[in-house]
CSV table of C-alpha atoms in Angstrom, one decimal:
chain,number,residue,atom,x,y,z
G,1,MET,CA,245.8,130.7,159.7
G,2,THR,CA,242.1,130.4,158.8
G,3,ASN,CA,240.5,127.3,160.3
G,4,LEU,CA,239.0,125.6,157.3
G,5,LYS,CA,236.5,122.7,157.6
G,6,SER,CA,237.1,119.6,155.6
G,7,PRO,CA,234.8,119.1,152.5
G,8,GLN,CA,234.9,115.3,152.9
G,9,HIS,CA,231.1,115.2,153.7
G,10,LEU,CA,229.9,117.0,150.6
G,11,TYR,CA,228.4,113.8,149.2
G,12,CYS,CA,226.8,111.0,151.2
G,13,ASP,CA,225.7,107.6,150.1
G,14,THR,CA,222.7,107.6,152.5
G,15,PRO,CA,219.5,109.2,151.1
G,16,PRO,CA,218.3,112.3,153.0
G,17,THR,CA,215.0,110.7,154.1
G,18,ILE,CA,216.9,107.8,155.7
G,19,LEU,CA,219.5,110.1,157.2
G,20,ARG,CA,217.1,112.5,158.8
G,21,ASN,CA,214.4,109.9,159.6
G,22,ARG,CA,211.5,112.4,159.5
G,23,GLU,CA,207.9,111.8,158.7
G,24,GLU,CA,206.9,112.7,155.2
G,25,LYS,CA,203.3,113.4,154.1
G,26,PHE,CA,202.5,112.0,150.7
G,27,ARG,CA,201.2,114.6,148.3
G,28,THR,CA,199.9,113.8,144.8
G,29,ALA,CA,201.2,115.9,141.8
G,30,LYS,CA,198.9,118.6,140.6
G,31,ASP,CA,199.0,121.2,137.8
G,32,ASN,CA,197.7,124.4,139.4
G,33,PRO,CA,197.5,127.2,136.8
G,34,PHE,CA,198.3,129.9,139.3
G,35,TRP,CA,201.4,128.2,140.8
G,36,MET,CA,202.5,127.0,137.4
G,37,PHE,CA,202.5,130.7,136.2
G,38,ILE,CA,204.5,131.7,139.3
G,39,ALA,CA,207.0,128.8,138.8
G,40,ASP,CA,207.4,129.7,135.1
G,41,TYR,CA,208.3,133.2,136.0
G,42,VAL,CA,210.4,132.6,139.1
G,43,PHE,CA,212.5,129.7,137.7
G,44,LYS,CA,213.1,131.5,134.4
G,45,LYS,CA,214.4,134.5,136.3
G,46,MET,CA,216.5,132.3,138.6
G,47,VAL,CA,218.2,130.3,135.8
G,48,GLU,CA,218.8,133.3,133.6
G,49,LYS,CA,220.3,135.3,136.5
G,50,ARG,CA,222.7,132.6,137.6
G,51,PHE,CA,223.8,131.1,134.2
G,52,HIS,CA,225.1,132.8,131.1
G,53,SER,CA,223.3,130.4,128.8
G,54,LEU,CA,221.5,127.1,128.3
G,55,MET,CA,222.4,125.3,125.1
G,56,TYR,CA,221.0,122.0,124.0
G,57,LYS,CA,221.6,119.4,121.4
G,58,GLY,CA,219.8,116.4,120.1
G,59,TYR,CA,216.3,117.9,119.8
G,60,GLU,CA,215.9,116.0,116.5
G,61,ASN,CA,216.0,112.8,118.6
G,62,LEU,CA,213.0,114.0,120.6
G,63,GLU,CA,211.1,114.7,117.4
G,64,LYS,CA,211.3,110.9,116.7
G,65,ARG,CA,209.3,110.0,119.9
G,66,ASP,CA,205.8,108.7,119.7
G,67,LYS,CA,203.9,111.9,120.4
G,68,THR,CA,200.9,110.0,121.7
G,69,LYS,CA,202.9,108.7,124.7
G,70,ALA,CA,204.4,110.3,127.8
G,71,THR,CA,208.2,110.8,127.8
G,72,LEU,CA,210.5,109.6,130.6
G,73,PHE,CA,213.8,111.5,130.7
G,74,TYR,CA,216.6,110.1,132.8
G,75,THR,CA,219.6,112.2,133.6
G,76,ASN,CA,222.5,112.7,136.0
G,77,HIS,CA,221.9,114.2,139.4
G,78,ASN,CA,224.9,116.4,140.5
G,79,ASN,CA,223.5,119.5,142.2
G,80,TRP,CA,220.6,121.6,143.5
G,81,TRP,CA,219.7,123.0,140.1
G,82,ASP,CA,218.8,119.7,138.5
G,83,GLY,CA,215.1,119.7,139.3
G,84,ILE,CA,214.7,123.3,138.1
G,85,ILE,CA,216.5,122.4,134.9
G,86,GLY,CA,214.0,119.5,134.5
G,87,PHE,CA,211.1,122.0,134.9
G,88,THR,CA,212.8,124.3,132.4
G,89,VAL,CA,213.0,121.5,129.8
G,90,ALA,CA,209.4,120.4,130.4
G,91,ARG,CA,207.9,123.9,130.2
G,92,ARG,CA,210.2,125.8,127.8
G,93,ILE,CA,211.5,123.1,125.4
G,94,MET,CA,208.8,120.4,125.5
G,95,HIS,CA,205.9,122.9,126.3
G,96,GLY,CA,204.3,120.3,128.5
G,97,ARG,CA,203.9,119.3,132.1
G,98,LEU,CA,206.5,118.1,134.6
G,99,ARG,CA,206.5,115.1,136.9
G,100,LEU,CA,209.3,114.9,139.4
G,101,MET,CA,209.9,112.8,142.5
G,102,ILE,CA,211.5,114.8,145.4
G,103,GLU,CA,213.0,113.6,148.6
G,104,GLU,CA,212.1,115.6,151.7
G,105,MET,CA,209.3,117.3,149.8
G,106,ASN,CA,207.9,118.5,153.2
G,107,ARG,CA,210.5,121.2,152.9
G,108,PHE,CA,208.9,122.4,149.5
G,109,PRO,CA,205.2,121.6,149.8
G,110,LEU,CA,204.2,124.1,147.1
G,111,PHE,CA,206.0,122.0,144.5
G,112,GLN,CA,203.1,119.7,144.7
G,113,TYR,CA,201.2,122.2,142.6
G,114,ILE,CA,203.7,122.3,139.7
G,115,GLY,CA,203.8,118.5,139.2
G,116,CYS,CA,206.1,117.2,141.9
G,117,PHE,CA,205.5,114.5,144.5
G,118,PRO,CA,207.5,112.9,147.3
G,119,ILE,CA,209.6,109.8,147.5
G,120,ASN,CA,210.4,108.5,151.0
G,121,LYS,CA,213.3,106.0,151.2
G,122,LYS,CA,213.0,105.3,154.9
G,123,SER,CA,211.4,102.0,154.0
G,124,ALA,CA,211.0,99.9,150.9
G,125,GLN,CA,207.2,100.1,151.3
G,126,ASP,CA,207.2,103.9,151.3
G,127,ALA,CA,209.5,104.0,148.2
G,128,MET,CA,207.3,101.5,146.4
G,129,LYS,CA,204.2,103.6,147.1
G,130,SER,CA,205.8,106.5,145.3
G,131,LEU,CA,206.9,104.3,142.4
G,132,LYS,CA,203.4,102.9,142.0
G,133,TYR,CA,201.9,106.4,142.0
G,134,ALA,CA,204.6,107.6,139.6
G,135,ALA,CA,203.6,104.9,137.1
G,136,THR,CA,200.0,106.2,137.1
G,137,THR,CA,201.2,109.7,136.1
G,138,LEU,CA,202.6,108.6,132.7
G,139,ASP,CA,199.1,108.7,131.1
G,140,SER,CA,199.4,111.7,128.8
G,141,PRO,CA,201.6,112.7,125.9
G,142,ASP,CA,202.3,116.1,127.4
G,143,ILE,CA,203.8,114.5,130.6
G,144,ASN,CA,207.6,114.9,130.9
G,145,PHE,CA,208.8,112.7,133.7
G,146,TRP,CA,212.2,113.8,134.9
G,147,LEU,CA,214.0,111.0,136.7
G,148,PHE,CA,217.4,110.7,138.4
G,149,PRO,CA,218.0,106.9,138.3
G,150,GLN,CA,221.2,107.2,140.5
G,151,GLY,CA,218.7,107.9,143.3
G,152,ILE,CA,221.0,110.3,145.1
G,153,ILE,CA,223.2,113.3,144.3
G,154,ARG,CA,226.6,112.3,143.0
G,155,PRO,CA,229.7,114.3,142.1
G,156,PRO,CA,230.0,115.5,138.5
G,157,HIS,CA,231.3,112.8,136.1
G,158,TYR,CA,230.9,110.1,138.9
G,159,ARG,CA,231.8,106.7,137.6
G,160,PRO,CA,230.6,104.0,137.3
G,161,GLU,CA,226.9,105.0,136.7
G,162,VAL,CA,224.7,102.8,138.9
G,163,PHE,CA,220.9,103.0,138.2
G,164,GLN,CA,218.3,101.9,140.7
G,165,SER,CA,215.6,99.6,139.4
G,166,GLY,CA,212.8,102.2,139.6
G,167,LEU,CA,213.6,103.2,136.0
G,168,ALA,CA,212.8,99.7,134.7
G,169,TYR,CA,209.7,99.5,136.9
G,170,LEU,CA,208.3,102.7,135.4
G,171,VAL,CA,208.9,101.5,131.8
G,172,GLN,CA,207.4,98.1,132.5
G,173,ASN,CA,204.3,99.6,134.2
G,174,ALA,CA,203.7,102.4,131.6
G,175,THR,CA,203.6,99.8,128.8
G,176,LYS,CA,201.1,97.7,130.8
G,177,GLN,CA,198.8,100.6,131.8
G,178,PHE,CA,199.1,103.0,128.9
G,179,GLY,CA,200.4,101.0,126.0
G,180,GLY,CA,203.8,102.6,125.7
G,181,ILE,CA,206.4,105.1,126.9
G,182,ASN,CA,209.2,107.2,125.4
G,183,LEU,CA,212.6,106.9,127.1
G,184,CYS,CA,215.2,109.6,126.6
G,185,PRO,CA,218.6,109.9,128.2
G,186,VAL,CA,219.8,113.5,128.9
G,187,SER,CA,223.4,114.4,129.7
G,188,VAL,CA,223.7,117.8,131.6
G,189,ASN,CA,226.9,119.7,132.2
G,190,TYR,CA,227.3,122.9,134.3
G,191,THR,CA,230.5,124.4,133.1
G,192,PHE,CA,232.5,127.6,132.7
G,193,LEU,CA,233.4,128.4,129.1
G,194,ARG,CA,234.5,131.9,128.2
G,195,GLN,CA,232.1,134.0,130.3
G,196,ASP,CA,232.0,135.2,133.9
G,197,LYS,CA,229.0,132.9,134.7
G,198,PRO,CA,228.7,129.1,134.2
G,199,GLU,CA,226.7,127.7,131.3
G,200,ILE,CA,224.3,124.7,131.1
G,201,VAL,CA,225.2,122.3,128.3
G,202,MET,CA,222.6,119.7,127.6
G,203,GLU,CA,222.4,116.8,125.2
G,204,PHE,CA,219.4,114.6,124.5
G,205,GLY,CA,220.3,111.1,123.5
G,206,GLU,CA,218.5,108.6,121.3
G,207,VAL,CA,214.8,108.2,122.1
G,208,ARG,CA,213.4,104.7,122.4
G,209,THR,CA,209.7,103.9,122.5
G,210,PHE,CA,208.6,100.8,124.4
G,211,TYR,CA,205.2,99.3,123.8
G,212,GLU,CA,205.9,96.1,125.8
G,213,PHE,CA,208.5,95.2,128.3
G,214,LYS,CA,209.8,91.6,128.5
G,215,GLU,CA,213.4,92.2,129.7
G,216,ASP,CA,215.0,91.5,133.1
G,217,ARG,CA,214.9,94.7,135.1
G,218,LYS,CA,218.5,94.5,136.3
G,219,GLU,CA,219.9,93.7,132.9
G,220,PHE,CA,217.8,96.5,131.4
G,221,CYS,CA,219.3,99.0,133.9
G,222,HIS,CA,222.8,97.8,133.4
G,223,LYS,CA,222.5,98.2,129.7
G,224,LEU,CA,221.2,101.8,130.1
G,225,GLU,CA,224.0,102.6,132.6
G,226,ARG,CA,226.7,101.8,130.0
G,227,GLU,CA,224.9,103.7,127.2
G,228,PHE,CA,224.4,106.7,129.5
G,229,GLU,CA,228.0,106.7,130.5
G,230,GLN,CA,229.0,106.8,126.8
G,231,LEU,CA,226.6,109.7,126.1
G,232,CYS,CA,228.0,111.7,129.1
G,233,ASP,CA,231.6,110.9,128.3
G,234,ASN,CA,231.2,111.8,124.6
G,235,GLN,CA,229.6,115.1,125.6
G,236,GLN,CA,232.4,115.9,128.0
G,237,LEU,CA,235.0,115.0,125.4
G,238,ASN,CA,233.4,117.5,122.9
G,239,ILE,CA,233.3,120.2,125.6
G,240,SER,CA,236.9,119.7,126.4
G,241,LYS,CA,237.8,120.2,122.7
G,242,GLY,CA,235.6,123.2,122.4
G,243,ASN,CA,233.3,121.4,120.0
G,244,PHE,CA,229.7,122.8,120.2
G,245,GLU,CA,228.5,121.8,116.8
G,246,GLY,CA,224.8,121.1,116.7
G,247,TYR,CA,223.9,123.0,119.8
G,248,TYR,CA,221.1,125.6,120.0
G,249,TYR,CA,220.6,128.3,122.7
G,250,LEU,CA,217.4,128.3,124.8
G,251,PHE,CA,218.7,131.6,126.1
G,252,LYS,CA,222.0,133.5,126.1
G,253,GLN,CA,222.7,136.6,128.2
G,254,LYS,CA,223.9,139.8,126.8
G,255,LEU,CA,227.3,140.9,127.7
G,256,SER,CA,227.5,142.7,131.1
G,257,TRP,CA,228.7,146.3,130.8
G,258,TRP,CA,232.2,145.5,132.0
G,259,ARG,CA,232.6,142.7,129.5
G,260,ASP,CA,231.3,144.9,126.8
G,261,ILE,CA,233.9,147.5,127.7
G,262,GLU,CA,236.6,144.8,127.7
G,263,ARG,CA,235.5,143.7,124.2
G,264,ARG,CA,235.6,147.3,122.9
G,265,LEU,CA,239.1,147.8,124.4
G,266,LYS,CA,240.3,144.6,122.7
G,267,ASN,CA,238.9,145.8,119.4
G,268,ILE,CA,240.7,149.1,119.7
G,269,GLY,CA,244.0,147.3,120.4
G,270,MET,CA,243.5,145.1,117.4
G,271,LYS,CA,242.7,148.1,115.1
G,272,ASP,CA,245.9,149.8,116.3
G,273,SER,CA,248.0,146.8,115.6
G,274,ASN,CA,246.5,146.4,112.1
G,275,LYS,CA,247.5,150.0,111.3
G,276,GLN,CA,251.1,149.2,112.1
């Protein structure tokens, strides 16, 4: 009998920077044209190789944003692909620049040049340093800040949603420093439908623009938690019913040769049955 290891440690409640306790150099986010070109090419190839399609819904909500302000997207964090999907949205749907906080960015230092910067949760002071810097990046309408308010990778459809207060901090400080911020929830599902590769199903929720912030941070986050749960649950319900009305494809792969042969064989069988 094969000796299988238990999968009980797939998810951990301790952030990686605390768990590994390593020094992390702080790097500011930059938009280097050469590395942006490389990332555009490499990430596009990676996503389109591993997924059959990326479909999205709710772009009309994004069109209602204040286009003179930066946009802060907050979304679920379930797996390794999430940051690359954030880059894909920023570059291929929004046609702007990405800002993304990454734990253990010392493992990916080149990401600094495509708009990423580190967050170190070993101490409250280090985490606050990153948040203070993050607030200064929300200064331009072409900035798309991709935030995972859970603060850690969680299993798909994890409940209840619990947001850290950094989301409220960024909204509060963006209104003070730059006069406003767009806030947009994004529900992302990675799921198999009828193809041999998984598909990315993304829904943009209602966009809100804040020009001032007078709410209690905790209450603000709790309100967003419940609304975000509803957005994710409704999307999952529609997926379970095969309801994809309103979705558009960012990309969709052509049928592989064996799937094309399968489709042709099925058509032959259907023609023969019709003759009978």
